[in-house]
Amino acid sequence: MTEHEQIVDELKQKTTLLLARFQQLERENNDLRAKLEARGTEIVDLKSKLDQRNSEYEALKTAKVLSVSDSDIEHTKERLTKMIRDVNRCIAVLKQ
């Protein structure tokens, strides 16, 4: 084999290897792009769910504030009764 033929053969081999590597990298790139797109969609879905959960949480907080239990009503009645007794005592003291 002449020197020129050897150089051409080496060039063909290197070109073949380079082409194979390029195709491999192209497949990897396509796979990564697909994964990136899937992650983007997943992020959008998760943000939507998070917004929904935050709305539900705020609604529950509001409902808890607005809900009054029987023990709260009784406690409030007791406090009002005590305040009324205190006011009545003060009025009685002032009348003396």
Coordinates of N, CA and C in Angstrom, one line a residue:
M1 N 0.8 -1.2 0.0 CA 0.0 0.0 0.0 C 0.9 1.2 0.0
T2 N 0.6 2.2 -0.8 CA 1.4 3.4 -0.9 C 1.0 4.3 0.3
E3 N 1.8 5.2 0.4 CA 1.6 6.2 1.5 C 0.3 6.9 1.4
H4 N 0.0 7.3 0.1 CA -1.3 8.0 -0.1 C -2.5 7.2 0.2
E5 N -2.4 5.9 -0.2 CA -3.5 5.0 0.0 C -3.7 4.8 1.5
Q6 N -2.6 4.7 2.3 CA -2.7 4.6 3.7 C -3.3 5.8 4.4
I7 N -2.9 7.0 3.9 CA -3.5 8.2 4.4 C -5.0 8.3 4.1
V8 N -5.4 7.9 2.9 CA -6.8 7.9 2.5 C -7.6 6.9 3.4
D9 N -7.0 5.7 3.6 CA -7.6 4.7 4.5 C -7.8 5.2 5.9
E10 N -6.8 5.8 6.5 CA -6.9 6.4 7.8 C -8.0 7.5 7.8
L11 N -8.0 8.3 6.8 CA -9.0 9.4 6.7 C -10.4 8.8 6.7
K12 N -10.6 7.7 5.9 CA -11.9 7.0 5.8 C -12.3 6.5 7.2
Q13 N -11.4 5.8 7.9 CA -11.7 5.3 9.2 C -12.0 6.4 10.2
K14 N -11.2 7.4 10.2 CA -11.5 8.5 11.1 C -12.9 9.2 10.8
T15 N -13.1 9.3 9.5 CA -14.4 9.9 9.1 C -15.6 9.0 9.5
T16 N -15.4 7.7 9.3 CA -16.5 6.8 9.8 C -16.7 6.8 11.3
L17 N -15.6 6.9 12.0 CA -15.7 7.0 13.5 C -16.4 8.3 13.9
L18 N -15.9 9.4 13.2 CA -16.5 10.7 13.5 C -18.0 10.7 13.2
L19 N -18.4 10.1 12.1 CA -19.8 10.1 11.7 C -20.6 9.3 12.7
A20 N -20.1 8.1 13.1 CA -20.7 7.3 14.1 C -20.9 8.1 15.5
R21 N -19.8 8.8 15.9 CA -19.9 9.6 17.1 C -20.9 10.7 17.0
F22 N -20.9 11.3 15.8 CA -21.9 12.4 15.6 C -23.3 11.9 15.7
Q23 N -23.6 10.7 15.1 CA -24.9 10.1 15.1 C -25.3 9.7 16.6
Q24 N -24.3 9.2 17.3 CA -24.6 8.9 18.7 C -24.9 10.1 19.5
L25 N -24.2 11.2 19.3 CA -24.4 12.4 20.0 C -25.7 13.1 19.6
E26 N -26.1 12.9 18.4 CA -27.4 13.4 17.9 C -28.5 12.7 18.6
R27 N -28.4 11.4 18.7 CA -29.5 10.6 19.4 C -29.5 11.0 20.9
E28 N -28.4 11.1 21.5 CA -28.4 11.6 22.9 C -29.0 13.0 23.1
N29 N -28.7 13.8 22.1 CA -29.3 15.2 22.2 C -30.8 15.2 22.0
N30 N -31.3 14.3 21.1 CA -32.7 14.2 20.9 C -33.4 13.6 22.2
D31 N -32.7 12.6 22.8 CA -33.3 12.1 24.0 C -33.3 13.1 25.1
L32 N -32.3 13.9 25.2 CA -32.2 15.0 26.3 C -33.2 16.0 26.0
R33 N -33.4 16.4 24.7 CA -34.5 17.4 24.4 C -35.9 16.9 24.8
A34 N -36.1 15.6 24.5 CA -37.4 15.0 24.9 C -37.6 15.0 26.4
K35 N -36.5 14.6 27.1 CA -36.6 14.6 28.6 C -36.9 16.1 29.1
L36 N -36.2 17.0 28.5 CA -36.3 18.4 28.9 C -37.8 18.9 28.7
E37 N -38.3 18.5 27.6 CA -39.7 18.9 27.3 C -40.7 18.2 28.3
A38 N -40.4 17.0 28.6 CA -41.3 16.3 29.6 C -41.2 16.9 30.9
R39 N -40.0 17.3 31.3 CA -39.8 18.0 32.6 C -40.5 19.3 32.6
G40 N -40.4 20.0 31.5 CA -41.1 21.3 31.4 C -42.6 21.1 31.6
T41 N -43.2 20.1 31.0 CA -44.6 19.8 31.2 C -44.9 19.4 32.6
E42 N -44.0 18.6 33.2 CA -44.2 18.2 34.6 C -44.2 19.4 35.5
I43 N -43.3 20.4 35.2 CA -43.2 21.6 36.1 C -44.4 22.4 36.0
V44 N -45.0 22.5 34.8 CA -46.2 23.3 34.6 C -47.3 22.6 35.4
D45 N -47.4 21.3 35.3 CA -48.5 20.5 36.0 C -48.3 20.7 37.5
L46 N -47.1 20.6 38.0 CA -46.8 20.7 39.4 C -47.1 22.1 39.9
K47 N -46.8 23.2 39.1 CA -47.1 24.5 39.5 C -48.6 24.7 39.6
S48 N -49.4 24.1 38.7 CA -50.8 24.2 38.7 C -51.4 23.5 40.0
K49 N -50.8 22.3 40.3 CA -51.3 21.6 41.5 C -50.9 22.4 42.7
L50 N -49.8 23.1 42.8 CA -49.4 23.9 43.9 C -50.3 25.0 44.1
D51 N -50.6 25.7 43.0 CA -51.6 26.8 43.1 C -52.9 26.4 43.6
Q52 N -53.4 25.2 43.1 CA -54.7 24.7 43.6 C -54.6 24.3 45.1
R53 N -53.5 23.7 45.5 CA -53.4 23.4 46.9 C -53.3 24.6 47.8
N54 N -52.6 25.7 47.3 CA -52.5 26.9 48.1 C -53.9 27.5 48.2
S55 N -54.7 27.5 47.1 CA -56.1 28.0 47.2 C -56.9 27.2 48.2
E56 N -56.8 25.9 48.2 CA -57.5 25.0 49.1 C -57.1 25.3 50.5
Y57 N -55.8 25.5 50.8 CA -55.3 25.8 52.1 C -55.8 27.2 52.6
E58 N -55.8 28.2 51.7 CA -56.4 29.5 52.2 C -57.9 29.3 52.5
A59 N -58.6 28.5 51.7 CA -60.0 28.3 52.0 C -60.2 27.6 53.3
L60 N -59.4 26.7 53.6 CA -59.5 26.0 54.9 C -59.1 26.9 56.0
K61 N -58.1 27.7 55.9 CA -57.8 28.7 56.9 C -59.0 29.6 57.2
T62 N -59.6 30.1 56.1 CA -60.7 31.0 56.3 C -61.9 30.3 56.9
A63 N -62.1 29.0 56.5 CA -63.2 28.2 57.1 C -63.0 28.0 58.6
K64 N -61.7 27.8 59.0 CA -61.4 27.5 60.4 C -61.6 28.8 61.2
V65 N -61.3 29.9 60.6 CA -61.5 31.2 61.3 C -63.0 31.4 61.5
L66 N -63.7 31.1 60.5 CA -65.2 31.4 60.5 C -66.0 30.4 61.4
S67 N -65.4 29.2 61.5 CA -66.2 28.2 62.3 C -66.0 28.4 63.7
V68 N -67.1 28.3 64.4 CA -67.2 28.5 65.9 C -67.7 27.3 66.5
S69 N -66.9 26.8 67.4 CA -67.4 25.5 68.1 C -68.2 25.9 69.3
D70 N -68.9 24.9 69.8 CA -69.8 25.1 71.0 C -69.0 25.5 72.2
S71 N -67.8 25.0 72.3 CA -66.9 25.4 73.5 C -66.5 26.9 73.4
D72 N -66.3 27.3 72.1 CA -66.0 28.8 71.9 C -67.2 29.6 72.3
I73 N -68.4 29.2 72.0 CA -69.6 30.0 72.3 C -69.7 30.0 73.9
E74 N -69.6 28.9 74.5 CA -69.7 28.8 76.0 C -68.7 29.7 76.6
H75 N -67.4 29.6 76.2 CA -66.4 30.4 76.7 C -66.7 31.9 76.6
T76 N -67.1 32.3 75.4 CA -67.5 33.7 75.2 C -68.6 34.1 76.1
K77 N -69.6 33.3 76.2 CA -70.8 33.6 77.1 C -70.3 33.8 78.5
E78 N -69.4 33.0 79.0 CA -68.8 33.1 80.4 C -68.1 34.4 80.5
R79 N -67.3 34.7 79.5 CA -66.5 36.0 79.6 C -67.4 37.2 79.7
L80 N -68.5 37.2 78.8 CA -69.4 38.3 78.8 C -70.2 38.4 80.1
T81 N -70.6 37.2 80.7 CA -71.3 37.2 82.0 C -70.4 37.8 83.0
K82 N -69.1 37.5 83.0 CA -68.2 38.0 84.0 C -68.0 39.5 83.8
M83 N -67.9 39.9 82.6 CA -67.8 41.4 82.3 C -69.0 42.1 82.8
I84 N -70.2 41.6 82.6 CA -71.4 42.2 83.0 C -71.5 42.3 84.5
R85 N -71.1 41.3 85.2 CA -71.0 41.3 86.7 C -70.0 42.4 87.2
D86 N -68.9 42.5 86.5 CA -67.9 43.5 86.9 C -68.4 44.9 86.7
V87 N -69.1 45.1 85.6 CA -69.7 46.4 85.3 C -70.8 46.7 86.3
N88 N -71.6 45.8 86.6 CA -72.7 45.9 87.7 C -72.1 46.3 89.0
R89 N -71.0 45.6 89.4 CA -70.3 45.9 90.6 C -69.8 47.4 90.6
C90 N -69.2 47.8 89.5 CA -68.7 49.1 89.3 C -69.8 50.1 89.5
I91 N -70.9 49.9 88.8 CA -72.1 50.8 88.9 C -72.5 50.9 90.4
A92 N -72.6 49.7 91.1 CA -73.0 49.7 92.5 C -72.1 50.5 93.3
V93 N -70.8 50.4 93.1 CA -69.8 51.1 93.9 C -69.9 52.6 93.6
L94 N -70.2 53.0 92.4 CA -70.3 54.4 92.0 C -71.6 55.0 92.6
K95 N -72.7 54.2 92.8 CA -73.9 54.7 93.4 C -73.8 55.0 94.9
Q96 N -72.8 54.4 95.5 CA -72.7 54.5 97.0 C -72.1 55.9 97.4

